[in-house]
Short mmCIF file of C-alpha atoms and ligand atoms in Angstrom, two decimals:
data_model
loop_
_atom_site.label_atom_id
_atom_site.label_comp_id
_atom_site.label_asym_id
_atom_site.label_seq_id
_atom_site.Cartn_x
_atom_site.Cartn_y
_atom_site.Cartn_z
CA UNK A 1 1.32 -20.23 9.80
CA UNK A 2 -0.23 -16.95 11.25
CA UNK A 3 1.70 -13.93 9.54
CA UNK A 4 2.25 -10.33 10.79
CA UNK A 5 1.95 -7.73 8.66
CA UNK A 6 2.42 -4.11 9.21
CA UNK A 7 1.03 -1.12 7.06
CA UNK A 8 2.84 1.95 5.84
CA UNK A 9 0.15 4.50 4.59
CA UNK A 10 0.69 8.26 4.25
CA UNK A 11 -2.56 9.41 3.48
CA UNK A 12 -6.67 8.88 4.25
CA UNK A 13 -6.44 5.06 4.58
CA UNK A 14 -9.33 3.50 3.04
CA UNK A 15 -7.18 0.63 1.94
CA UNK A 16 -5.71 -0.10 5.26
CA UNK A 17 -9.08 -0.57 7.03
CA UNK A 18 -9.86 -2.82 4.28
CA UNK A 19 -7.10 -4.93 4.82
CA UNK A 20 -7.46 -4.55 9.40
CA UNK A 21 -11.17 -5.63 8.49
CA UNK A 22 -10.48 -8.61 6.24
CA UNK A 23 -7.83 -10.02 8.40
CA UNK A 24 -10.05 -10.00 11.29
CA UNK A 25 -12.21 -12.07 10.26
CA UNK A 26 -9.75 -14.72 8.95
CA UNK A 27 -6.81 -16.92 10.53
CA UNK A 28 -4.43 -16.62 8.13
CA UNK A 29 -2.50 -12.87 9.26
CA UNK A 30 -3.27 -9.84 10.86
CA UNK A 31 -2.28 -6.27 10.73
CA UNK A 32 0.13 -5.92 13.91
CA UNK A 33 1.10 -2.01 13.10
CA UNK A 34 0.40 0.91 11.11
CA UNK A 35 3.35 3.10 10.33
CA UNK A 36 2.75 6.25 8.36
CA UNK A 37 5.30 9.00 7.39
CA UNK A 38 2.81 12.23 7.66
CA UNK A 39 1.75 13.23 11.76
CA UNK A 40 -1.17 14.15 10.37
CA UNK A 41 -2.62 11.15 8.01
CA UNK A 42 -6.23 10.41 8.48
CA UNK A 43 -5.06 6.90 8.84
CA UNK A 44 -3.70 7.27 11.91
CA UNK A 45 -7.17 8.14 12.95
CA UNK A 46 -9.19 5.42 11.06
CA UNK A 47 -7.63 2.19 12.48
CA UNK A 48 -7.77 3.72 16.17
CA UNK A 49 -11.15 1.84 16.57
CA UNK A 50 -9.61 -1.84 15.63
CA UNK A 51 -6.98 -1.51 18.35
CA UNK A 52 -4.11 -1.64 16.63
CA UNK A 53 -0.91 0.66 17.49
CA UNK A 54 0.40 3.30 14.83
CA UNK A 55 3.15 5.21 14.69
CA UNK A 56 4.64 8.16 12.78
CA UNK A 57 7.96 8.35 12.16
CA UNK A 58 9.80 11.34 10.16
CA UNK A 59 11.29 11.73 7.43
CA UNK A 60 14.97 11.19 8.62
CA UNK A 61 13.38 7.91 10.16
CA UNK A 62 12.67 6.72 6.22
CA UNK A 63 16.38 7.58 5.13
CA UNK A 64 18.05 6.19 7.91
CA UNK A 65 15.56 3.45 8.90
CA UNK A 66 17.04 2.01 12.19
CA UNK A 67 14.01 3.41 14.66
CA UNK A 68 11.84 1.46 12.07
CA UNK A 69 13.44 -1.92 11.60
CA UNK A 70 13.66 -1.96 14.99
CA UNK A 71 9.59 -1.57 15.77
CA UNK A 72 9.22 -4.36 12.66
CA UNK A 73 11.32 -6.31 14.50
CA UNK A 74 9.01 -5.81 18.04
CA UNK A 75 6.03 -6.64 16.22
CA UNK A 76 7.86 -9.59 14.62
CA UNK A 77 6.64 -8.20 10.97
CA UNK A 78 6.50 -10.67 8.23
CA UNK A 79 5.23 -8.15 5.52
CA UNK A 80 5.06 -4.89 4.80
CA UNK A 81 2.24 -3.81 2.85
CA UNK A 82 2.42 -0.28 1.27
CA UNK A 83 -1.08 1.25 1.47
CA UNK A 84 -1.10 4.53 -0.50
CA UNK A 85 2.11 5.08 1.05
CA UNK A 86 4.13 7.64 -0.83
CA UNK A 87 7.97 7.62 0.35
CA UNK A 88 10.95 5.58 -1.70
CA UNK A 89 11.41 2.41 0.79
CA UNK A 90 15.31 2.25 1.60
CA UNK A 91 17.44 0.10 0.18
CA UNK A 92 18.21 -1.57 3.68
CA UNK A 93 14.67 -2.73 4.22
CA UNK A 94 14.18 -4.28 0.72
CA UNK A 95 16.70 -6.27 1.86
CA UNK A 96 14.91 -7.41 5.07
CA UNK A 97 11.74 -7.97 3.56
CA UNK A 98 12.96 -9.19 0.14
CA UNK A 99 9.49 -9.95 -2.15
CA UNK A 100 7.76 -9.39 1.25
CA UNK A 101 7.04 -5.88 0.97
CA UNK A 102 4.00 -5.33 -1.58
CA UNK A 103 2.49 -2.16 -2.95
CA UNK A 104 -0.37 -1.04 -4.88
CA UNK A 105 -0.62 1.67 -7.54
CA UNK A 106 -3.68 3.67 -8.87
CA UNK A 107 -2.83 2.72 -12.73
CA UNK A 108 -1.91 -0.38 -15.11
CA UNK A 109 1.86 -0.50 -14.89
CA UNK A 110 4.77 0.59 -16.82
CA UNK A 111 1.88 3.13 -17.63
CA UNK A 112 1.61 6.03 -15.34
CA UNK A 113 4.19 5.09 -12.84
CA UNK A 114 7.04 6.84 -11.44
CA UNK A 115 7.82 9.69 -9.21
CA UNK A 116 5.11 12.16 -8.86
CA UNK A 117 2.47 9.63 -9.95
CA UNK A 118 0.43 9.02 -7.09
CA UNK A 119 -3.45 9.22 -6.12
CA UNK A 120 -5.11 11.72 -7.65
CA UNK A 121 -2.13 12.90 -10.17
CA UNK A 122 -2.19 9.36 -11.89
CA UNK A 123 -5.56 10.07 -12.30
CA UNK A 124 -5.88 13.05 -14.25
CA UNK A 125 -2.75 11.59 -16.34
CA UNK A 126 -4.78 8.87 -17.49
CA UNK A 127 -7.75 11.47 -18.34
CA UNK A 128 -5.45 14.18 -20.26
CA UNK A 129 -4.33 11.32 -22.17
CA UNK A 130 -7.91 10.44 -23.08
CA UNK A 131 -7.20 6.51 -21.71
CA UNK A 132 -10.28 4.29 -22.28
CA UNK A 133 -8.80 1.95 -19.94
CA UNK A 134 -7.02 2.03 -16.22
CA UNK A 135 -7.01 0.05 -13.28
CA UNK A 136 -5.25 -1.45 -10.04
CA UNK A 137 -1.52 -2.77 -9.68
CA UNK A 138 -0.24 -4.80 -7.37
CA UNK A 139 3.51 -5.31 -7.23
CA UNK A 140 6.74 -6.14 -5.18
CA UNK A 141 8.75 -3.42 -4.68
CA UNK A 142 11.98 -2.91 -5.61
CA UNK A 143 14.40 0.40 -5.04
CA UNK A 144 13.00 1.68 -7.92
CA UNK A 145 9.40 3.80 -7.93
CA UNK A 146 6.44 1.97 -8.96
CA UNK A 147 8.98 -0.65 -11.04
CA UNK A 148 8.76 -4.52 -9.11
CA UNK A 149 7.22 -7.87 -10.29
CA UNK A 150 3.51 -7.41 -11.37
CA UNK A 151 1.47 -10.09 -8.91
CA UNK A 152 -1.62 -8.84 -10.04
CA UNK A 153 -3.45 -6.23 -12.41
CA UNK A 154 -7.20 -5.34 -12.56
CA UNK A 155 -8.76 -3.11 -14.97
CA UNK A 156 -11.78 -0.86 -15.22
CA UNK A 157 -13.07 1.83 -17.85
CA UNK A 158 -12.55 5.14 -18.40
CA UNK A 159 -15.71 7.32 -20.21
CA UNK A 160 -15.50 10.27 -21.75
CA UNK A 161 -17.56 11.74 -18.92
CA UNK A 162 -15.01 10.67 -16.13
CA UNK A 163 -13.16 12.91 -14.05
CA UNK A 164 -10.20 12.84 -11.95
CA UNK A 165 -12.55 12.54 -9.11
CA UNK A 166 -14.80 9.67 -10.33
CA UNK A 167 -11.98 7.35 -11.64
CA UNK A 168 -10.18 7.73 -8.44
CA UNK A 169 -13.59 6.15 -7.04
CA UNK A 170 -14.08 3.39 -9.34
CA UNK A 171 -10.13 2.48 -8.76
CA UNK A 172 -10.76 2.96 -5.07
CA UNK A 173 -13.53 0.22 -5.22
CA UNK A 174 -11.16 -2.03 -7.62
CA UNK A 175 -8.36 -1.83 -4.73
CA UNK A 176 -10.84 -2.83 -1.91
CA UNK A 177 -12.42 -6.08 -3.37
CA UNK A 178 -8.65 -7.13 -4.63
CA UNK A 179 -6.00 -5.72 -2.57
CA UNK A 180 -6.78 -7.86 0.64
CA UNK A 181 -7.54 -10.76 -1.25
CA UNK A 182 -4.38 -10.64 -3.31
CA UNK A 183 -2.12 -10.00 -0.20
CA UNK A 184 -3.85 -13.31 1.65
CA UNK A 185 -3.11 -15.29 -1.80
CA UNK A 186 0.51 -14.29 -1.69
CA UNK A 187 1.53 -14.89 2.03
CA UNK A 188 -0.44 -17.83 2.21
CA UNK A 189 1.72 -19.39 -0.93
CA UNK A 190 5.14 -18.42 0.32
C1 GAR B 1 -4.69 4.46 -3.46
O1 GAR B 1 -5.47 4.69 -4.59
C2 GAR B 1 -3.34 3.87 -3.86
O2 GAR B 1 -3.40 3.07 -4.99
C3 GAR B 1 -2.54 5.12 -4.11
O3 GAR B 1 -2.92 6.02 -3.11
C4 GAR B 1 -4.30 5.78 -2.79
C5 GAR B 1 -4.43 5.71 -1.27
O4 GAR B 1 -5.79 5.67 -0.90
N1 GAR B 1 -1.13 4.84 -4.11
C6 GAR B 1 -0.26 5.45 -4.91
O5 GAR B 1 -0.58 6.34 -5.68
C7 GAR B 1 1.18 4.95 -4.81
N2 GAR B 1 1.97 5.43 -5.91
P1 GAR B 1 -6.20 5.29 0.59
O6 GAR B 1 -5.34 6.15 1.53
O7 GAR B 1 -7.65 5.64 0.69
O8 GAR B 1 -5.95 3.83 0.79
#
């Protein structure tokens, strides 16, 4: 069956167009709503041209969710999908969406996870710490940061000669060829 499945982002949004753009051309879900937590997100922006409505809600909306179930509920969401989306989901939606709400991080879990880790300051962790390795994980999320099930891991190289900058591209490109493809393979199993 045809799912829903709504986006929370919080920042530019590359990874949310990837995912509007794949599930257009495919029968198996589409993005019904893009939620994001900052007014200002490019996001918001970016996935005017594919028609589909966002919202942003503020911060009291994330601790005392209610205004937001109830939208989920409108668009009869089936997932969540957490796009570079940088809030702690409450307790009372992990419940709701239990192993339905899926996030990616910037780094190879356990390593580099946890508050404060996120875009651009995972990547500089992995640099100080003279990594040869990082990559993309893909995990459900539980009420702690960065800490569900592992569905899926990819991994790329770090050089010498990388920078903050340049990793956060090659993990950027990592995230679009899998992150769609890994989100179609899970709702498509369940
Ligand atoms: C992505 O690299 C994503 O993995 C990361 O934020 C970036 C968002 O990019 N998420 C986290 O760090 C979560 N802890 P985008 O806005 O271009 O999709």
């Amino acid at each position: 069956m045809n799912k829903n499945i709504a986006i929370f982002a919080s920042g530019s949004g590359s990874n949310a167009e990837k995912i509007i753009q794949y599930f257009k051309a495919r029968e198996t879900a589409q993005v019904v709503c893009v939620f994001s937590n900052k007014s200002d997100a490019f996001v918001l922006e970016r996935v005017q041209k594919y028609n589909i409505p966002t919202q942003y809600f503020p911060l009291k909306d994330w601790k005392q969710p209610e205004p937001i179930i109830q939208r989920l509920r409108e668009f009869k969401v089936d997932y969540i999908i957490l796009a570079g989306f940088l809030l702690k989901i409450p307790q009372v939606l992990i419940d709701l969406y239990p192993n339905r709400i899926i996030n990616i991080h910037p780094a190879l879990l356990p390593k580099y996870g946890g508050k404060g880790m996120y875009g651009k300051h995972v990547h500089e962790a992995v640099i100080e710490a003279q990594e040869t390795e990082s990559g993309i994980t893909i995990h459900y999320i539980d009420e702690n940061y960065d800490e569900g099930t592992t569905i899926f891991q990819a991994t790329c190289k770090v050089l010498p000669t990388d920078t903050p900058d340049s990793l956060a591209e090659k993990i950027h490109l990592l995230e679009h060829e899998h992150f769609p493809k890994v989100i179609e393979q899970i709702i498509t199993t369940k």
